PDB file of C-alpha atoms in Angstrom:
ATOM      1  CA  MET A   1      -0.101  -0.133  -0.091  1.00 55.00           C
ATOM      2  CA  GLU A   2       2.733   2.405   0.993  1.00 60.00           C
ATOM      3  CA  GLN A   3       4.493   1.912  -2.738  1.00 61.00           C
ATOM      4  CA  LEU A   4       0.926   2.679  -4.194  1.00 58.00           C
ATOM      5  CA  ASN A   5       1.086   6.037  -2.260  1.00 66.00           C
ATOM      6  CA  LEU A   6       4.601   6.800  -3.429  1.00 63.00           C
ATOM      7  CA  TYR A   7       3.650   5.854  -6.999  1.00 65.00           C
ATOM      8  CA  GLN A   8       0.648   8.264  -6.954  1.00 69.00           C
ATOM      9  CA  ASN A   9       2.668  10.950  -5.240  1.00 72.00           C
ATOM     10  CA  ASN A  10       5.104  10.931  -8.074  1.00 80.00           C
ATOM     11  CA  TYR A  11       2.117  11.321 -10.518  1.00 83.00           C
ATOM     12  CA  LEU A  12       0.827  14.017  -8.286  1.00 85.00           C
ATOM     13  CA  ILE A  13       4.043  16.012  -8.366  1.00 86.00           C
ATOM     14  CA  VAL A  14       4.147  15.683 -12.361  1.00 88.00           C
ATOM     15  CA  PHE A  15       0.537  17.007 -12.508  1.00 91.00           C
ATOM     16  CA  VAL A  16       1.428  19.920  -9.995  1.00 91.00           C
ATOM     17  CA  PHE A  17       4.537  20.966 -12.323  1.00 93.00           C
ATOM     18  CA  LEU A  18       2.366  20.478 -15.375  1.00 95.00           C
ATOM     19  CA  CYS A  19      -0.463  22.922 -13.787  1.00 95.00           C
ATOM     20  CA  LEU A  20       2.412  25.606 -12.808  1.00 95.00           C
ATOM     21  CA  GLY A  21       3.922  25.219 -16.241  1.00 95.00           C
ATOM     22  CA  VAL A  22       0.452  26.292 -17.929  1.00 96.00           C
ATOM     23  CA  LEU A  23      -0.733  28.703 -15.086  1.00 97.00           C
ATOM     24  CA  LEU A  24       2.450  30.877 -14.661  1.00 96.00           C
ATOM     25  CA  PRO A  25       2.623  32.044 -18.367  1.00 95.00           C
ATOM     26  CA  ILE A  26      -1.073  32.739 -18.450  1.00 97.00           C
ATOM     27  CA  VAL A  27      -0.684  34.723 -15.162  1.00 97.00           C
ATOM     28  CA  ALA A  28       2.367  36.362 -16.577  1.00 96.00           C
ATOM     29  CA  LEU A  29       0.877  37.669 -19.686  1.00 95.00           C
ATOM     30  CA  PHE A  30      -2.382  38.652 -17.968  1.00 95.00           C
ATOM     31  CA  ALA A  31      -0.465  40.889 -15.370  1.00 95.00           C
ATOM     32  CA  ALA A  32       1.402  42.332 -18.115  1.00 94.00           C
ATOM     33  CA  LYS A  33      -1.905  43.228 -19.971  1.00 92.00           C
ATOM     34  CA  LEU A  34      -3.000  44.732 -16.834  1.00 92.00           C
ATOM     35  CA  LEU A  35       0.149  46.837 -16.038  1.00 92.00           C
ATOM     36  CA  ARG A  36       1.131  47.895 -19.193  1.00 89.00           C
ATOM     37  CA  PRO A  37       0.692  51.753 -20.402  1.00 84.00           C
ATOM     38  CA  LYS A  38      -2.522  52.174 -22.475  1.00 80.00           C
ATOM     39  CA  TYR A  39      -2.366  54.605 -24.976  1.00 75.00           C
ATOM     40  CA  LYS A  40      -4.061  55.098 -28.516  1.00 76.00           C
ATOM     41  CA  GLN A  41      -2.051  53.397 -31.108  1.00 74.00           C
ATOM     42  CA  ASP A  42      -0.774  55.835 -33.993  1.00 72.00           C
ATOM     43  CA  GLU A  43      -0.652  55.049 -37.472  1.00 71.00           C
ATOM     44  CA  ARG A  44       2.951  55.501 -37.825  1.00 66.00           C
ATOM     45  CA  LYS A  45       3.259  52.709 -35.365  1.00 66.00           C
ATOM     46  CA  TYR A  46       2.115  50.157 -38.223  1.00 66.00           C
ATOM     47  CA  THR A  47       4.814  51.153 -40.462  1.00 65.00           C
ATOM     48  CA  THR A  48       7.568  48.799 -41.600  1.00 63.00           C
ATOM     49  CA  TYR A  49      10.738  50.460 -39.263  1.00 63.00           C
ATOM     50  CA  GLU A  50       8.460  52.898 -36.829  1.00 60.00           C
ATOM     51  CA  SER A  51      11.369  55.648 -37.534  1.00 64.00           C
ATOM     52  CA  GLY A  52       8.798  58.231 -38.971  1.00 61.00           C
ATOM     53  CA  MET A  53      10.431  57.796 -42.565  1.00 66.00           C
ATOM     54  CA  VAL A  54       8.196  56.775 -45.306  1.00 67.00           C
ATOM     55  CA  PRO A  55       9.493  53.360 -46.655  1.00 63.00           C
ATOM     56  CA  PHE A  56      10.449  53.442 -50.311  1.00 69.00           C
ATOM     57  CA  SER A  57      10.644  49.835 -50.981  1.00 69.00           C
ATOM     58  CA  ASP A  58       9.543  46.254 -49.604  1.00 69.00           C
ATOM     59  CA  ALA A  59      10.993  45.603 -46.324  1.00 64.00           C
ATOM     60  CA  ARG A  60      11.413  41.853 -47.058  1.00 72.00           C
ATOM     61  CA  VAL A  61      15.093  41.299 -48.791  1.00 73.00           C
ATOM     62  CA  GLN A  62      15.859  37.892 -50.312  1.00 76.00           C
ATOM     63  CA  PHE A  63      18.978  36.122 -49.074  1.00 75.00           C
ATOM     64  CA  ASN A  64      21.060  33.653 -50.981  1.00 78.00           C
ATOM     65  CA  VAL A  65      20.191  30.367 -49.201  1.00 79.00           C
ATOM     66  CA  ARG A  66      23.930  29.283 -49.435  1.00 79.00           C
ATOM     67  CA  TYR A  67      24.536  31.894 -46.437  1.00 81.00           C
ATOM     68  CA  TYR A  68      22.035  30.167 -44.174  1.00 82.00           C
ATOM     69  CA  VAL A  69      23.419  26.608 -45.125  1.00 83.00           C
ATOM     70  CA  PHE A  70      26.958  27.953 -44.748  1.00 82.00           C
ATOM     71  CA  ALA A  71      26.045  29.162 -41.193  1.00 84.00           C
ATOM     72  CA  LEU A  72      24.227  26.118 -40.511  1.00 86.00           C
ATOM     73  CA  MET A  73      27.239  23.711 -41.361  1.00 85.00           C
ATOM     74  CA  PHE A  74      29.644  25.794 -39.194  1.00 85.00           C
ATOM     75  CA  VAL A  75      27.076  25.633 -36.067  1.00 87.00           C
ATOM     76  CA  ILE A  76      26.769  21.881 -36.777  1.00 84.00           C
ATOM     77  CA  PHE A  77      30.412  21.192 -36.846  1.00 83.00           C
ATOM     78  CA  ASP A  78      31.170  23.792 -34.112  1.00 85.00           C
ATOM     79  CA  VAL A  79      28.697  21.884 -31.927  1.00 84.00           C
ATOM     80  CA  GLU A  80      30.059  18.415 -32.718  1.00 83.00           C
ATOM     81  CA  THR A  81      33.509  19.254 -31.984  1.00 82.00           C
ATOM     82  CA  VAL A  82      32.512  20.166 -28.532  1.00 85.00           C
ATOM     83  CA  PHE A  83      31.536  16.729 -27.954  1.00 82.00           C
ATOM     84  CA  LEU A  84      35.216  15.914 -28.196  1.00 83.00           C
ATOM     85  CA  TYR A  85      36.333  17.776 -25.267  1.00 84.00           C
ATOM     86  CA  PRO A  86      34.682  15.761 -22.481  1.00 83.00           C
ATOM     87  CA  TRP A  87      36.169  12.698 -24.331  1.00 81.00           C
ATOM     88  CA  ALA A  88      39.397  14.158 -24.366  1.00 83.00           C
ATOM     89  CA  VAL A  89      39.627  15.127 -20.442  1.00 84.00           C
ATOM     90  CA  ALA A  90      38.201  11.476 -19.445  1.00 83.00           C
ATOM     91  CA  TYR A  91      40.120   9.567 -22.152  1.00 80.00           C
ATOM     92  CA  GLU A  92      42.315   7.511 -19.799  1.00 83.00           C
ATOM     93  CA  LYS A  93      39.525   6.276 -17.871  1.00 85.00           C
ATOM     94  CA  LEU A  94      37.344   5.422 -20.806  1.00 83.00           C
ATOM     95  CA  GLY A  95      39.511   2.868 -22.309  1.00 83.00           C
ATOM     96  CA  ILE A  96      39.723   1.514 -25.857  1.00 87.00           C
ATOM     97  CA  PHE A  97      36.137   1.187 -26.387  1.00 86.00           C
ATOM     98  CA  ALA A  98      35.751   5.036 -25.931  1.00 85.00           C
ATOM     99  CA  LEU A  99      38.523   5.385 -28.693  1.00 86.00           C
ATOM    100  CA  ILE A 100      36.825   3.303 -31.023  1.00 91.00           C
ATOM    101  CA  GLU A 101      33.538   5.167 -30.591  1.00 88.00           C
ATOM    102  CA  MET A 102      35.139   8.484 -30.944  1.00 87.00           C
ATOM    103  CA  LEU A 103      36.769   7.371 -34.106  1.00 90.00           C
ATOM    104  CA  ILE A 104      33.536   6.337 -35.650  1.00 93.00           C
ATOM    105  CA  PHE A 105      32.237   9.783 -34.430  1.00 88.00           C
ATOM    106  CA  VAL A 106      34.932  11.505 -36.269  1.00 88.00           C
ATOM    107  CA  VAL A 107      34.886   9.600 -39.299  1.00 92.00           C
ATOM    108  CA  MET A 108      30.696  10.409 -39.670  1.00 90.00           C
ATOM    109  CA  LEU A 109      31.774  13.854 -39.136  1.00 87.00           C
ATOM    110  CA  LEU A 110      34.515  13.694 -41.937  1.00 90.00           C
ATOM    111  CA  ILE A 111      31.822  11.875 -44.266  1.00 93.00           C
ATOM    112  CA  GLY A 112      29.418  14.927 -43.705  1.00 88.00           C
ATOM    113  CA  LEU A 113      32.172  17.341 -44.210  1.00 87.00           C
ATOM    114  CA  ILE A 114      33.614  15.514 -47.523  1.00 91.00           C
ATOM    115  CA  TYR A 115      29.699  15.372 -48.592  1.00 90.00           C
ATOM    116  CA  ALA A 116      29.377  19.140 -48.139  1.00 86.00           C
ATOM    117  CA  TRP A 117      32.630  19.783 -49.880  1.00 87.00           C
ATOM    118  CA  LYS A 118      31.500  17.814 -52.895  1.00 91.00           C
ATOM    119  CA  LYS A 119      28.143  19.575 -53.094  1.00 86.00           C
ATOM    120  CA  LYS A 120      30.147  22.909 -52.856  1.00 83.00           C
ATOM    121  CA  VAL A 121      28.061  24.007 -49.885  1.00 80.00           C
ATOM    122  CA  LEU A 122      31.399  25.203 -48.383  1.00 77.00           C
ATOM    123  CA  LYS A 123      32.247  27.516 -51.370  1.00 78.00           C
ATOM    124  CA  TRP A 124      31.651  31.301 -50.296  1.00 73.00           C
ATOM    125  CA  ILE A 125      30.060  33.391 -53.116  1.00 67.00           C
TER     126      ILE A 125
END
């Protein structure tokens, strides 16, 4: 019977945190709505830049997708190399199995890098 109460208490804790996770943002948004200054919106507020200058062209500028892909590749490889640091610090304790796993990881990174290189993703325009 005691384990049943412990089991139910675990679900009760999860339910309380779920309610808090939903309730706190709702209360915060409602309080912000009550406390914010109230003033009449001006037409200039709805312009593109709110600077008072009349926009002379469309605000949306098209970027080449290569810049996005290049930045994404940098972030991917940068984050993946961060995983090498904890392994290097604990290398002596991990043994040969961790060395093999890390070699597989590095080979997969190299395969991705070679693939990106062959597709000319890394070529800056």
